[in-house]
PDB file of N, CA, C and O in Angstrom:
ATOM      1  N   MET T  29       9.580  -9.328 -24.171  1.00 66.00           N
ATOM      2  CA  MET T  29       9.178  -9.092 -22.795  1.00 66.00           C
ATOM      3  C   MET T  29       9.783  -7.764 -22.312  1.00 66.00           C
ATOM      4  O   MET T  29      10.951  -7.502 -22.521  1.00 66.00           O
ATOM      5  N   ARG T  30       8.972  -6.960 -21.677  1.00 74.00           N
ATOM      6  CA  ARG T  30       9.397  -5.656 -21.196  1.00 74.00           C
ATOM      7  C   ARG T  30      10.047  -5.777 -19.822  1.00 74.00           C
ATOM      8  O   ARG T  30       9.538  -6.478 -18.942  1.00 74.00           O
ATOM      9  N   LYS T  31      11.168  -5.089 -19.627  1.00 82.00           N
ATOM     10  CA  LYS T  31      11.886  -5.122 -18.360  1.00 82.00           C
ATOM     11  C   LYS T  31      11.151  -4.291 -17.306  1.00 82.00           C
ATOM     12  O   LYS T  31      10.677  -3.192 -17.587  1.00 82.00           O
ATOM     13  N   GLN T  32      11.060  -4.825 -16.098  1.00 89.00           N
ATOM     14  CA  GLN T  32      10.421  -4.136 -14.980  1.00 89.00           C
ATOM     15  C   GLN T  32      11.289  -2.964 -14.527  1.00 89.00           C
ATOM     16  O   GLN T  32      12.492  -3.118 -14.381  1.00 89.00           O
ATOM     17  N   VAL T  33      10.685  -1.810 -14.319  1.00 93.00           N
ATOM     18  CA  VAL T  33      11.389  -0.634 -13.820  1.00 93.00           C
ATOM     19  C   VAL T  33      10.972  -0.424 -12.369  1.00 93.00           C
ATOM     20  O   VAL T  33       9.787  -0.487 -12.041  1.00 93.00           O
ATOM     21  N   TYR T  34      11.963  -0.172 -11.501  1.00 95.00           N
ATOM     22  CA  TYR T  34      11.689   0.031 -10.079  1.00 95.00           C
ATOM     23  C   TYR T  34      12.149   1.421  -9.672  1.00 95.00           C
ATOM     24  O   TYR T  34      13.142   1.946 -10.185  1.00 95.00           O
ATOM     25  N   PHE T  35      11.429   1.999  -8.698  1.00 96.00           N
ATOM     26  CA  PHE T  35      11.766   3.303  -8.162  1.00 96.00           C
ATOM     27  C   PHE T  35      11.841   3.203  -6.642  1.00 96.00           C
ATOM     28  O   PHE T  35      11.075   2.467  -6.017  1.00 96.00           O
ATOM     29  N   CYS T  36      12.759   3.961  -6.055  1.00 95.00           N
ATOM     30  CA  CYS T  36      12.897   3.998  -4.600  1.00 95.00           C
ATOM     31  C   CYS T  36      11.627   4.585  -4.001  1.00 95.00           C
ATOM     32  O   CYS T  36      11.141   5.626  -4.448  1.00 95.00           O
ATOM     33  N   ASP T  37      11.092   3.928  -2.989  1.00 95.00           N
ATOM     34  CA  ASP T  37       9.880   4.404  -2.332  1.00 95.00           C
ATOM     35  C   ASP T  37      10.145   5.564  -1.377  1.00 95.00           C
ATOM     36  O   ASP T  37       9.208   6.122  -0.821  1.00 95.00           O
ATOM     37  N   VAL T  38      11.412   5.938  -1.199  1.00 95.00           N
ATOM     38  CA  VAL T  38      11.747   7.085  -0.358  1.00 95.00           C
ATOM     39  C   VAL T  38      12.040   8.314  -1.215  1.00 95.00           C
ATOM     40  O   VAL T  38      11.478   9.383  -0.993  1.00 95.00           O
ATOM     41  N   CYS T  39      12.909   8.171  -2.245  1.00 95.00           N
ATOM     42  CA  CYS T  39      13.333   9.341  -3.027  1.00 95.00           C
ATOM     43  C   CYS T  39      12.908   9.295  -4.498  1.00 95.00           C
ATOM     44  O   CYS T  39      13.163  10.237  -5.233  1.00 95.00           O
ATOM     45  N   ASN T  40      12.300   8.208  -4.925  1.00 96.00           N
ATOM     46  CA  ASN T  40      11.809   8.044  -6.288  1.00 96.00           C
ATOM     47  C   ASN T  40      12.917   7.879  -7.338  1.00 96.00           C
ATOM     48  O   ASN T  40      12.676   8.042  -8.525  1.00 96.00           O
ATOM     49  N   ALA T  41      14.142   7.552  -6.913  1.00 95.00           N
ATOM     50  CA  ALA T  41      15.227   7.302  -7.866  1.00 95.00           C
ATOM     51  C   ALA T  41      14.947   6.003  -8.623  1.00 95.00           C
ATOM     52  O   ALA T  41      14.403   5.050  -8.064  1.00 95.00           O
ATOM     53  N   GLU T  42      15.328   5.967  -9.881  1.00 94.00           N
ATOM     54  CA  GLU T  42      15.142   4.762 -10.684  1.00 94.00           C
ATOM     55  C   GLU T  42      16.279   3.780 -10.421  1.00 94.00           C
ATOM     56  O   GLU T  42      17.443   4.170 -10.329  1.00 94.00           O
ATOM     57  N   ARG T  43      15.931   2.503 -10.325  1.00 94.00           N
ATOM     58  CA  ARG T  43      16.940   1.474 -10.089  1.00 94.00           C
ATOM     59  C   ARG T  43      17.731   1.230 -11.360  1.00 94.00           C
ATOM     60  O   ARG T  43      17.180   1.035 -12.426  1.00 94.00           O
ATOM     61  N   LYS T  44      19.041   1.225 -11.210  1.00 88.00           N
ATOM     62  CA  LYS T  44      19.963   0.893 -12.295  1.00 88.00           C
ATOM     63  C   LYS T  44      20.627  -0.435 -11.954  1.00 88.00           C
ATOM     64  O   LYS T  44      20.582  -0.897 -10.824  1.00 88.00           O
ATOM     65  N   VAL T  45      21.292  -1.041 -12.894  1.00 77.00           N
ATOM     66  CA  VAL T  45      21.904  -2.360 -12.699  1.00 77.00           C
ATOM     67  C   VAL T  45      22.923  -2.366 -11.564  1.00 77.00           C
ATOM     68  O   VAL T  45      22.969  -3.294 -10.777  1.00 77.00           O
ATOM     69  N   ALA T  46      23.747  -1.336 -11.451  1.00 67.00           N
ATOM     70  CA  ALA T  46      24.839  -1.335 -10.473  1.00 67.00           C
ATOM     71  C   ALA T  46      24.418  -0.869  -9.080  1.00 67.00           C
ATOM     72  O   ALA T  46      25.238  -0.852  -8.178  1.00 67.00           O
ATOM     73  N   ASN T  47      23.189  -0.478  -8.903  1.00 75.00           N
ATOM     74  CA  ASN T  47      22.753   0.031  -7.602  1.00 75.00           C
ATOM     75  C   ASN T  47      22.682  -1.085  -6.559  1.00 75.00           C
ATOM     76  O   ASN T  47      22.444  -2.239  -6.874  1.00 75.00           O
ATOM     77  N   HIS T  48      22.845  -0.693  -5.305  1.00 90.00           N
ATOM     78  CA  HIS T  48      22.756  -1.633  -4.179  1.00 90.00           C
ATOM     79  C   HIS T  48      21.426  -1.403  -3.475  1.00 90.00           C
ATOM     80  O   HIS T  48      21.344  -0.653  -2.509  1.00 90.00           O
ATOM     81  N   TRP T  49      20.406  -2.044  -3.971  1.00 95.00           N
ATOM     82  CA  TRP T  49      19.058  -1.842  -3.491  1.00 95.00           C
ATOM     83  C   TRP T  49      18.642  -2.922  -2.505  1.00 95.00           C
ATOM     84  O   TRP T  49      19.220  -4.005  -2.463  1.00 95.00           O
ATOM     85  N   PHE T  50      17.588  -2.604  -1.739  1.00 95.00           N
ATOM     86  CA  PHE T  50      17.013  -3.524  -0.770  1.00 95.00           C
ATOM     87  C   PHE T  50      15.504  -3.591  -0.966  1.00 95.00           C
ATOM     88  O   PHE T  50      14.891  -2.702  -1.542  1.00 95.00           O
ATOM     89  N   ILE T  51      14.932  -4.642  -0.438  1.00 95.00           N
ATOM     90  CA  ILE T  51      13.487  -4.830  -0.425  1.00 95.00           C
ATOM     91  C   ILE T  51      13.034  -4.772   1.032  1.00 95.00           C
ATOM     92  O   ILE T  51      13.655  -5.393   1.896  1.00 95.00           O
ATOM     93  N   VAL T  52      11.968  -4.040   1.279  1.00 95.00           N
ATOM     94  CA  VAL T  52      11.418  -3.921   2.626  1.00 95.00           C
ATOM     95  C   VAL T  52       9.971  -4.399   2.593  1.00 95.00           C
ATOM     96  O   VAL T  52       9.204  -4.014   1.711  1.00 95.00           O
ATOM     97  N   SER T  53       9.627  -5.251   3.551  1.00 92.00           N
ATOM     98  CA  SER T  53       8.246  -5.705   3.650  1.00 92.00           C
ATOM     99  C   SER T  53       7.813  -5.662   5.108  1.00 92.00           C
ATOM    100  O   SER T  53       8.635  -5.624   6.019  1.00 92.00           O
ATOM    101  N   PHE T  54       6.518  -5.641   5.301  1.00 88.00           N
ATOM    102  CA  PHE T  54       5.935  -5.641   6.637  1.00 88.00           C
ATOM    103  C   PHE T  54       5.058  -6.876   6.738  1.00 88.00           C
ATOM    104  O   PHE T  54       4.075  -7.007   6.014  1.00 88.00           O
ATOM    105  N   VAL T  55       5.452  -7.809   7.614  1.00 86.00           N
ATOM    106  CA  VAL T  55       4.752  -9.079   7.749  1.00 86.00           C
ATOM    107  C   VAL T  55       4.371  -9.282   9.210  1.00 86.00           C
ATOM    108  O   VAL T  55       5.252  -9.299  10.083  1.00 86.00           O
ATOM    109  N   ASN T  56       3.093  -9.399   9.475  1.00 86.00           N
ATOM    110  CA  ASN T  56       2.595  -9.612  10.837  1.00 86.00           C
ATOM    111  C   ASN T  56       3.167  -8.608  11.831  1.00 86.00           C
ATOM    112  O   ASN T  56       3.593  -8.958  12.919  1.00 86.00           O
ATOM    113  N   GLY T  57       3.224  -7.345  11.438  1.00 82.00           N
ATOM    114  CA  GLY T  57       3.714  -6.297  12.319  1.00 82.00           C
ATOM    115  C   GLY T  57       5.216  -6.182  12.392  1.00 82.00           C
ATOM    116  O   GLY T  57       5.741  -5.366  13.146  1.00 82.00           O
ATOM    117  N   GLU T  58       5.937  -6.981  11.611  1.00 87.00           N
ATOM    118  CA  GLU T  58       7.390  -6.944  11.612  1.00 87.00           C
ATOM    119  C   GLU T  58       7.903  -6.298  10.330  1.00 87.00           C
ATOM    120  O   GLU T  58       7.351  -6.508   9.255  1.00 87.00           O
ATOM    121  N   LEU T  59       8.971  -5.532  10.460  1.00 90.00           N
ATOM    122  CA  LEU T  59       9.645  -4.977   9.296  1.00 90.00           C
ATOM    123  C   LEU T  59      10.713  -5.983   8.875  1.00 90.00           C
ATOM    124  O   LEU T  59      11.488  -6.456   9.702  1.00 90.00           O
ATOM    125  N   ARG T  60      10.748  -6.314   7.602  1.00 93.00           N
ATOM    126  CA  ARG T  60      11.741  -7.255   7.082  1.00 93.00           C
ATOM    127  C   ARG T  60      12.539  -6.573   5.984  1.00 93.00           C
ATOM    128  O   ARG T  60      11.983  -6.089   5.011  1.00 93.00           O
ATOM    129  N   LEU T  61      13.841  -6.555   6.159  1.00 94.00           N
ATOM    130  CA  LEU T  61      14.760  -5.957   5.206  1.00 94.00           C
ATOM    131  C   LEU T  61      15.522  -7.086   4.523  1.00 94.00           C
ATOM    132  O   LEU T  61      16.121  -7.916   5.188  1.00 94.00           O
ATOM    133  N   SER T  62      15.484  -7.111   3.193  1.00 94.00           N
ATOM    134  CA  SER T  62      16.127  -8.183   2.437  1.00 94.00           C
ATOM    135  C   SER T  62      17.014  -7.605   1.345  1.00 94.00           C
ATOM    136  O   SER T  62      16.751  -6.520   0.826  1.00 94.00           O
ATOM    137  N   CYS T  63      18.035  -8.364   0.987  1.00 94.00           N
ATOM    138  CA  CYS T  63      18.839  -8.009  -0.175  1.00 94.00           C
ATOM    139  C   CYS T  63      17.944  -8.072  -1.406  1.00 94.00           C
ATOM    140  O   CYS T  63      16.901  -8.723  -1.394  1.00 94.00           O
ATOM    141  N   TRP T  64      18.358  -7.412  -2.456  1.00 93.00           N
ATOM    142  CA  TRP T  64      17.559  -7.366  -3.675  1.00 93.00           C
ATOM    143  C   TRP T  64      17.348  -8.756  -4.241  1.00 93.00           C
ATOM    144  O   TRP T  64      18.274  -9.559  -4.330  1.00 93.00           O
ATOM    145  N   ASN T  65      16.119  -9.043  -4.596  1.00 92.00           N
ATOM    146  CA  ASN T  65      15.738 -10.301  -5.224  1.00 92.00           C
ATOM    147  C   ASN T  65      14.668  -9.951  -6.240  1.00 92.00           C
ATOM    148  O   ASN T  65      13.609  -9.433  -5.884  1.00 92.00           O
ATOM    149  N   GLU T  66      14.956 -10.201  -7.496  1.00 91.00           N
ATOM    150  CA  GLU T  66      14.067  -9.778  -8.583  1.00 91.00           C
ATOM    151  C   GLU T  66      12.658 -10.339  -8.435  1.00 91.00           C
ATOM    152  O   GLU T  66      11.676  -9.627  -8.653  1.00 91.00           O
ATOM    153  N   GLU T  67      12.525 -11.587  -8.044  1.00 94.00           N
ATOM    154  CA  GLU T  67      11.194 -12.191  -7.898  1.00 94.00           C
ATOM    155  C   GLU T  67      10.419 -11.552  -6.750  1.00 94.00           C
ATOM    156  O   GLU T  67       9.239 -11.259  -6.884  1.00 94.00           O
ATOM    157  N   LYS T  68      11.086 -11.341  -5.623  1.00 94.00           N
ATOM    158  CA  LYS T  68      10.419 -10.698  -4.484  1.00 94.00           C
ATOM    159  C   LYS T  68      10.081  -9.246  -4.781  1.00 94.00           C
ATOM    160  O   LYS T  68       9.074  -8.722  -4.313  1.00 94.00           O
ATOM    161  N   ALA T  69      10.933  -8.579  -5.561  1.00 94.00           N
ATOM    162  CA  ALA T  69      10.719  -7.170  -5.884  1.00 94.00           C
ATOM    163  C   ALA T  69       9.444  -6.949  -6.688  1.00 94.00           C
ATOM    164  O   ALA T  69       8.858  -5.870  -6.645  1.00 94.00           O
ATOM    165  N   LYS T  70       8.998  -7.971  -7.401  1.00 94.00           N
ATOM    166  CA  LYS T  70       7.794  -7.855  -8.224  1.00 94.00           C
ATOM    167  C   LYS T  70       6.504  -7.874  -7.409  1.00 94.00           C
ATOM    168  O   LYS T  70       5.456  -7.467  -7.899  1.00 94.00           O
ATOM    169  N   LYS T  71       6.588  -8.325  -6.169  1.00 94.00           N
ATOM    170  CA  LYS T  71       5.387  -8.419  -5.338  1.00 94.00           C
ATOM    171  C   LYS T  71       4.863  -7.031  -4.997  1.00 94.00           C
ATOM    172  O   LYS T  71       5.624  -6.093  -4.772  1.00 94.00           O
ATOM    173  N   LYS T  72       3.557  -6.904  -4.949  1.00 90.00           N
ATOM    174  CA  LYS T  72       2.919  -5.612  -4.700  1.00 90.00           C
ATOM    175  C   LYS T  72       3.056  -5.141  -3.260  1.00 90.00           C
ATOM    176  O   LYS T  72       2.944  -3.956  -2.988  1.00 90.00           O
ATOM    177  N   ASP T  73       3.291  -6.045  -2.330  1.00 91.00           N
ATOM    178  CA  ASP T  73       3.315  -5.674  -0.916  1.00 91.00           C
ATOM    179  C   ASP T  73       4.717  -5.371  -0.387  1.00 91.00           C
ATOM    180  O   ASP T  73       4.932  -5.356   0.813  1.00 91.00           O
ATOM    181  N   VAL T  74       5.694  -5.120  -1.264  1.00 95.00           N
ATOM    182  CA  VAL T  74       7.042  -4.776  -0.826  1.00 95.00           C
ATOM    183  C   VAL T  74       7.381  -3.350  -1.224  1.00 95.00           C
ATOM    184  O   VAL T  74       6.793  -2.787  -2.142  1.00 95.00           O
ATOM    185  N   MET T  75       8.333  -2.778  -0.502  1.00 95.00           N
ATOM    186  CA  MET T  75       8.855  -1.460  -0.836  1.00 95.00           C
ATOM    187  C   MET T  75      10.273  -1.653  -1.355  1.00 95.00           C
ATOM    188  O   MET T  75      10.952  -2.613  -0.996  1.00 95.00           O
ATOM    189  N   HIS T  76      10.709  -0.723  -2.172  1.00 96.00           N
ATOM    190  CA  HIS T  76      12.035  -0.783  -2.765  1.00 96.00           C
ATOM    191  C   HIS T  76      12.818   0.428  -2.275  1.00 96.00           C
ATOM    192  O   HIS T  76      12.301   1.545  -2.326  1.00 96.00           O
ATOM    193  N   VAL T  77      14.049   0.218  -1.807  1.00 96.00           N
ATOM    194  CA  VAL T  77      14.874   1.341  -1.366  1.00 96.00           C
ATOM    195  C   VAL T  77      16.239   1.266  -2.029  1.00 96.00           C
ATOM    196  O   VAL T  77      16.785   0.189  -2.249  1.00 96.00           O
ATOM    197  N   CYS T  78      16.784   2.453  -2.364  1.00 94.00           N
ATOM    198  CA  CYS T  78      17.967   2.547  -3.212  1.00 94.00           C
ATOM    199  C   CYS T  78      19.294   2.446  -2.479  1.00 94.00           C
ATOM    200  O   CYS T  78      20.334   2.661  -3.069  1.00 94.00           O
ATOM    201  N   GLY T  79      19.278   2.127  -1.218  1.00 94.00           N
ATOM    202  CA  GLY T  79      20.533   1.961  -0.499  1.00 94.00           C
ATOM    203  C   GLY T  79      20.310   1.939   0.999  1.00 94.00           C
ATOM    204  O   GLY T  79      19.179   2.006   1.486  1.00 94.00           O
ATOM    205  N   THR T  80      21.422   1.857   1.722  1.00 94.00           N
ATOM    206  CA  THR T  80      21.331   1.733   3.173  1.00 94.00           C
ATOM    207  C   THR T  80      20.732   2.965   3.839  1.00 94.00           C
ATOM    208  O   THR T  80      20.009   2.837   4.827  1.00 94.00           O
ATOM    209  N   ALA T  81      21.018   4.154   3.320  1.00 95.00           N
ATOM    210  CA  ALA T  81      20.481   5.371   3.939  1.00 95.00           C
ATOM    211  C   ALA T  81      18.957   5.363   3.936  1.00 95.00           C
ATOM    212  O   ALA T  81      18.322   5.695   4.946  1.00 95.00           O
ATOM    213  N   HIS T  82      18.353   4.941   2.835  1.00 94.00           N
ATOM    214  CA  HIS T  82      16.890   4.931   2.778  1.00 94.00           C
ATOM    215  C   HIS T  82      16.305   3.709   3.468  1.00 94.00           C
ATOM    216  O   HIS T  82      15.165   3.759   3.949  1.00 94.00           O
ATOM    217  N   ALA T  83      17.066   2.637   3.572  1.00 94.00           N
ATOM    218  CA  ALA T  83      16.633   1.515   4.406  1.00 94.00           C
ATOM    219  C   ALA T  83      16.561   1.984   5.863  1.00 94.00           C
ATOM    220  O   ALA T  83      15.593   1.686   6.577  1.00 94.00           O
ATOM    221  N   HIS T  84      17.556   2.763   6.290  1.00 94.00           N
ATOM    222  CA  HIS T  84      17.557   3.321   7.643  1.00 94.00           C
ATOM    223  C   HIS T  84      16.367   4.260   7.842  1.00 94.00           C
ATOM    224  O   HIS T  84      15.772   4.280   8.920  1.00 94.00           O
ATOM    225  N   THR T  85      16.025   5.018   6.823  1.00 93.00           N
ATOM    226  CA  THR T  85      14.873   5.920   6.905  1.00 93.00           C
ATOM    227  C   THR T  85      13.604   5.131   7.228  1.00 93.00           C
ATOM    228  O   THR T  85      12.826   5.521   8.107  1.00 93.00           O
ATOM    229  N   LEU T  86      13.393   4.016   6.533  1.00 91.00           N
ATOM    230  CA  LEU T  86      12.192   3.202   6.786  1.00 91.00           C
ATOM    231  C   LEU T  86      12.243   2.538   8.157  1.00 91.00           C
ATOM    232  O   LEU T  86      11.216   2.433   8.836  1.00 91.00           O
ATOM    233  N   VAL T  87      13.428   2.101   8.587  1.00 91.00           N
ATOM    234  CA  VAL T  87      13.564   1.518   9.932  1.00 91.00           C
ATOM    235  C   VAL T  87      13.248   2.584  10.978  1.00 91.00           C
ATOM    236  O   VAL T  87      12.523   2.318  11.945  1.00 91.00           O
ATOM    237  N   ASP T  88      13.756   3.799  10.787  1.00 91.00           N
ATOM    238  CA  ASP T  88      13.463   4.896  11.723  1.00 91.00           C
ATOM    239  C   ASP T  88      11.966   5.186  11.796  1.00 91.00           C
ATOM    240  O   ASP T  88      11.412   5.364  12.876  1.00 91.00           O
ATOM    241  N   GLN T  89      11.318   5.231  10.648  1.00 88.00           N
ATOM    242  CA  GLN T  89       9.879   5.484  10.621  1.00 88.00           C
ATOM    243  C   GLN T  89       9.115   4.362  11.313  1.00 88.00           C
ATOM    244  O   GLN T  89       8.148   4.612  12.043  1.00 88.00           O
ATOM    245  N   TYR T  90       9.548   3.139  11.083  1.00 88.00           N
ATOM    246  CA  TYR T  90       8.891   1.981  11.708  1.00 88.00           C
ATOM    247  C   TYR T  90       9.044   2.027  13.225  1.00 88.00           C
ATOM    248  O   TYR T  90       8.068   1.860  13.955  1.00 88.00           O
ATOM    249  N   THR T  91      10.267   2.274  13.712  1.00 87.00           N
ATOM    250  CA  THR T  91      10.468   2.291  15.162  1.00 87.00           C
ATOM    251  C   THR T  91       9.741   3.471  15.804  1.00 87.00           C
ATOM    252  O   THR T  91       9.245   3.356  16.927  1.00 87.00           O
ATOM    253  N   ALA T  92       9.662   4.600  15.106  1.00 86.00           N
ATOM    254  CA  ALA T  92       8.911   5.745  15.629  1.00 86.00           C
ATOM    255  C   ALA T  92       7.434   5.405  15.748  1.00 86.00           C
ATOM    256  O   ALA T  92       6.776   5.781  16.717  1.00 86.00           O
ATOM    257  N   SER T  93       6.902   4.663  14.780  1.00 83.00           N
ATOM    258  CA  SER T  93       5.493   4.287  14.843  1.00 83.00           C
ATOM    259  C   SER T  93       5.238   3.290  15.970  1.00 83.00           C
ATOM    260  O   SER T  93       4.166   3.260  16.542  1.00 83.00           O
ATOM    261  N   MET T  94       6.241   2.487  16.302  1.00 78.00           N
ATOM    262  CA  MET T  94       6.096   1.508  17.379  1.00 78.00           C
ATOM    263  C   MET T  94       6.089   2.178  18.749  1.00 78.00           C
ATOM    264  O   MET T  94       5.525   1.646  19.689  1.00 78.00           O
ATOM    265  N   SER T  95       6.714   3.333  18.882  1.00 74.00           N
ATOM    266  CA  SER T  95       6.798   3.983  20.187  1.00 74.00           C
ATOM    267  C   SER T  95       5.417   4.351  20.719  1.00 74.00           C
ATOM    268  O   SER T  95       5.222   4.438  21.918  1.00 74.00           O
ATOM    269  N   GLY T  96       4.464   4.525  19.838  1.00 66.00           N
ATOM    270  CA  GLY T  96       3.107   4.797  20.280  1.00 66.00           C
ATOM    271  C   GLY T  96       2.384   3.554  20.762  1.00 66.00           C
ATOM    272  O   GLY T  96       1.418   3.624  21.486  1.00 66.00           O
ATOM    273  N   LYS T  97       2.874   2.388  20.370  1.00 62.00           N
ATOM    274  CA  LYS T  97       2.236   1.127  20.726  1.00 62.00           C
ATOM    275  C   LYS T  97       2.853   0.486  21.962  1.00 62.00           C
ATOM    276  O   LYS T  97       2.201  -0.243  22.672  1.00 62.00           O
ATOM    277  N   GLU T  98       4.131   0.761  22.182  1.00 55.00           N
ATOM    278  CA  GLU T  98       4.821   0.199  23.337  1.00 55.00           C
ATOM    279  C   GLU T  98       5.638   1.309  23.979  1.00 55.00           C
ATOM    280  O   GLU T  98       5.960   2.302  23.346  1.00 55.00           O
ATOM    281  N   GLN T  99       6.027   1.121  25.206  1.00 46.00           N
ATOM    282  CA  GLN T  99       6.830   2.137  25.879  1.00 46.00           C
ATOM    283  C   GLN T  99       8.179   2.239  25.181  1.00 46.00           C
ATOM    284  O   GLN T  99       8.785   1.239  24.829  1.00 46.00           O
ATOM    285  N   ALA T 100       8.639   3.457  25.012  1.00 43.00           N
ATOM    286  CA  ALA T 100       9.943   3.687  24.376  1.00 43.00           C
ATOM    287  C   ALA T 100      11.028   2.957  25.158  1.00 43.00           C
ATOM    288  O   ALA T 100      11.049   2.975  26.383  1.00 43.00           O
ATOM    289  N   GLY T 101      11.911   2.282  24.457  1.00 45.00           N
ATOM    290  CA  GLY T 101      13.018   1.573  25.094  1.00 45.00           C
ATOM    291  C   GLY T 101      12.703   0.145  25.464  1.00 45.00           C
ATOM    292  O   GLY T 101      13.598  -0.628  25.762  1.00 45.00           O
ATOM    293  N   SER T 102      11.456  -0.250  25.456  1.00 43.00           N
ATOM    294  CA  SER T 102      11.115  -1.618  25.857  1.00 43.00           C
ATOM    295  C   SER T 102      10.797  -2.509  24.665  1.00 43.00           C
ATOM    296  O   SER T 102      10.531  -3.679  24.831  1.00 43.00           O
ATOM    297  N   ILE T 103      10.850  -1.969  23.462  1.00 43.00           N
ATOM    298  CA  ILE T 103      10.484  -2.741  22.280  1.00 43.00           C
ATOM    299  C   ILE T 103      11.392  -3.947  22.117  1.00 43.00           C
ATOM    300  O   ILE T 103      10.950  -5.065  21.929  1.00 43.00           O
ATOM    301  N   CYS T 104      12.708  -3.725  22.223  1.00 45.00           N
ATOM    302  CA  CYS T 104      13.674  -4.810  22.012  1.00 45.00           C
ATOM    303  C   CYS T 104      14.506  -5.049  23.258  1.00 45.00           C
ATOM    304  O   CYS T 104      15.618  -5.537  23.193  1.00 45.00           O
ATOM    305  N   GLN T 105      13.982  -4.706  24.387  1.00 39.00           N
ATOM    306  CA  GLN T 105      14.712  -4.755  25.644  1.00 39.00           C
ATOM    307  C   GLN T 105      15.345  -6.117  25.912  1.00 39.00           C
ATOM    308  O   GLN T 105      16.487  -6.202  26.334  1.00 39.00           O
ATOM    309  N   ASP T 106      14.618  -7.191  25.668  1.00 36.00           N
ATOM    310  CA  ASP T 106      15.125  -8.518  25.971  1.00 36.00           C
ATOM    311  C   ASP T 106      15.624  -9.264  24.745  1.00 36.00           C
ATOM    312  O   ASP T 106      15.941 -10.436  24.822  1.00 36.00           O
ATOM    313  N   GLU T 107      15.693  -8.582  23.619  1.00 38.00           N
ATOM    314  CA  GLU T 107      16.119  -9.224  22.380  1.00 38.00           C
ATOM    315  C   GLU T 107      17.588  -8.941  22.120  1.00 38.00           C
ATOM    316  O   GLU T 107      18.050  -7.812  22.192  1.00 38.00           O
ATOM    317  N   ALA T 108      18.345  -9.968  21.805  1.00 33.00           N
ATOM    318  CA  ALA T 108      19.742  -9.801  21.399  1.00 33.00           C
ATOM    319  C   ALA T 108      19.787  -9.615  19.895  1.00 33.00           C
ATOM    320  O   ALA T 108      19.099 -10.307  19.157  1.00 33.00           O
ATOM    321  N   VAL T 109      20.570  -8.688  19.444  1.00 33.00           N
ATOM    322  CA  VAL T 109      20.693  -8.436  18.015  1.00 33.00           C
ATOM    323  C   VAL T 109      21.996  -9.041  17.539  1.00 33.00           C
ATOM    324  O   VAL T 109      23.067  -8.743  18.077  1.00 33.00           O
ATOM    325  N   LYS T 110      21.934  -9.918  16.567  1.00 28.00           N
ATOM    326  CA  LYS T 110      23.117 -10.563  16.016  1.00 28.00           C
ATOM    327  C   LYS T 110      23.444  -9.937  14.675  1.00 28.00           C
ATOM    328  O   LYS T 110      22.585  -9.801  13.831  1.00 28.00           O
ATOM    329  N   VAL T 111      24.669  -9.553  14.501  1.00 29.00           N
ATOM    330  CA  VAL T 111      25.130  -8.961  13.253  1.00 29.00           C
ATOM    331  C   VAL T 111      26.197  -9.857  12.656  1.00 29.00           C
ATOM    332  O   VAL T 111      27.125 -10.259  13.326  1.00 29.00           O
ATOM    333  N   GLY T 112      26.043 -10.136  11.351  1.00 27.00           N
ATOM    334  CA  GLY T 112      27.081 -10.907  10.634  1.00 27.00           C
ATOM    335  C   GLY T 112      26.915 -12.337  10.673  1.00 27.00           C
ATOM    336  O   GLY T 112      26.374 -13.184  11.023  1.00 27.00           O
TER     337      GLY T 112
END
């Protein structure tokens, strides 16, 4: 069986074993950021990013695209963000 090779969708870097990669998907207009999962990574509708900097790049692009759909600053106005 041949091993699947993954590349970052932002910089095209090849995934190595020790890398800290993430999976990004867009579901019903929502951006979903997940820790690396080999089974999920195989799906055609996900993006692969090689670290937090490129995960931030995709989040920035997503929020910029939302500003055209909703007034700037009101996207998450009433939403509390929980970390940890």
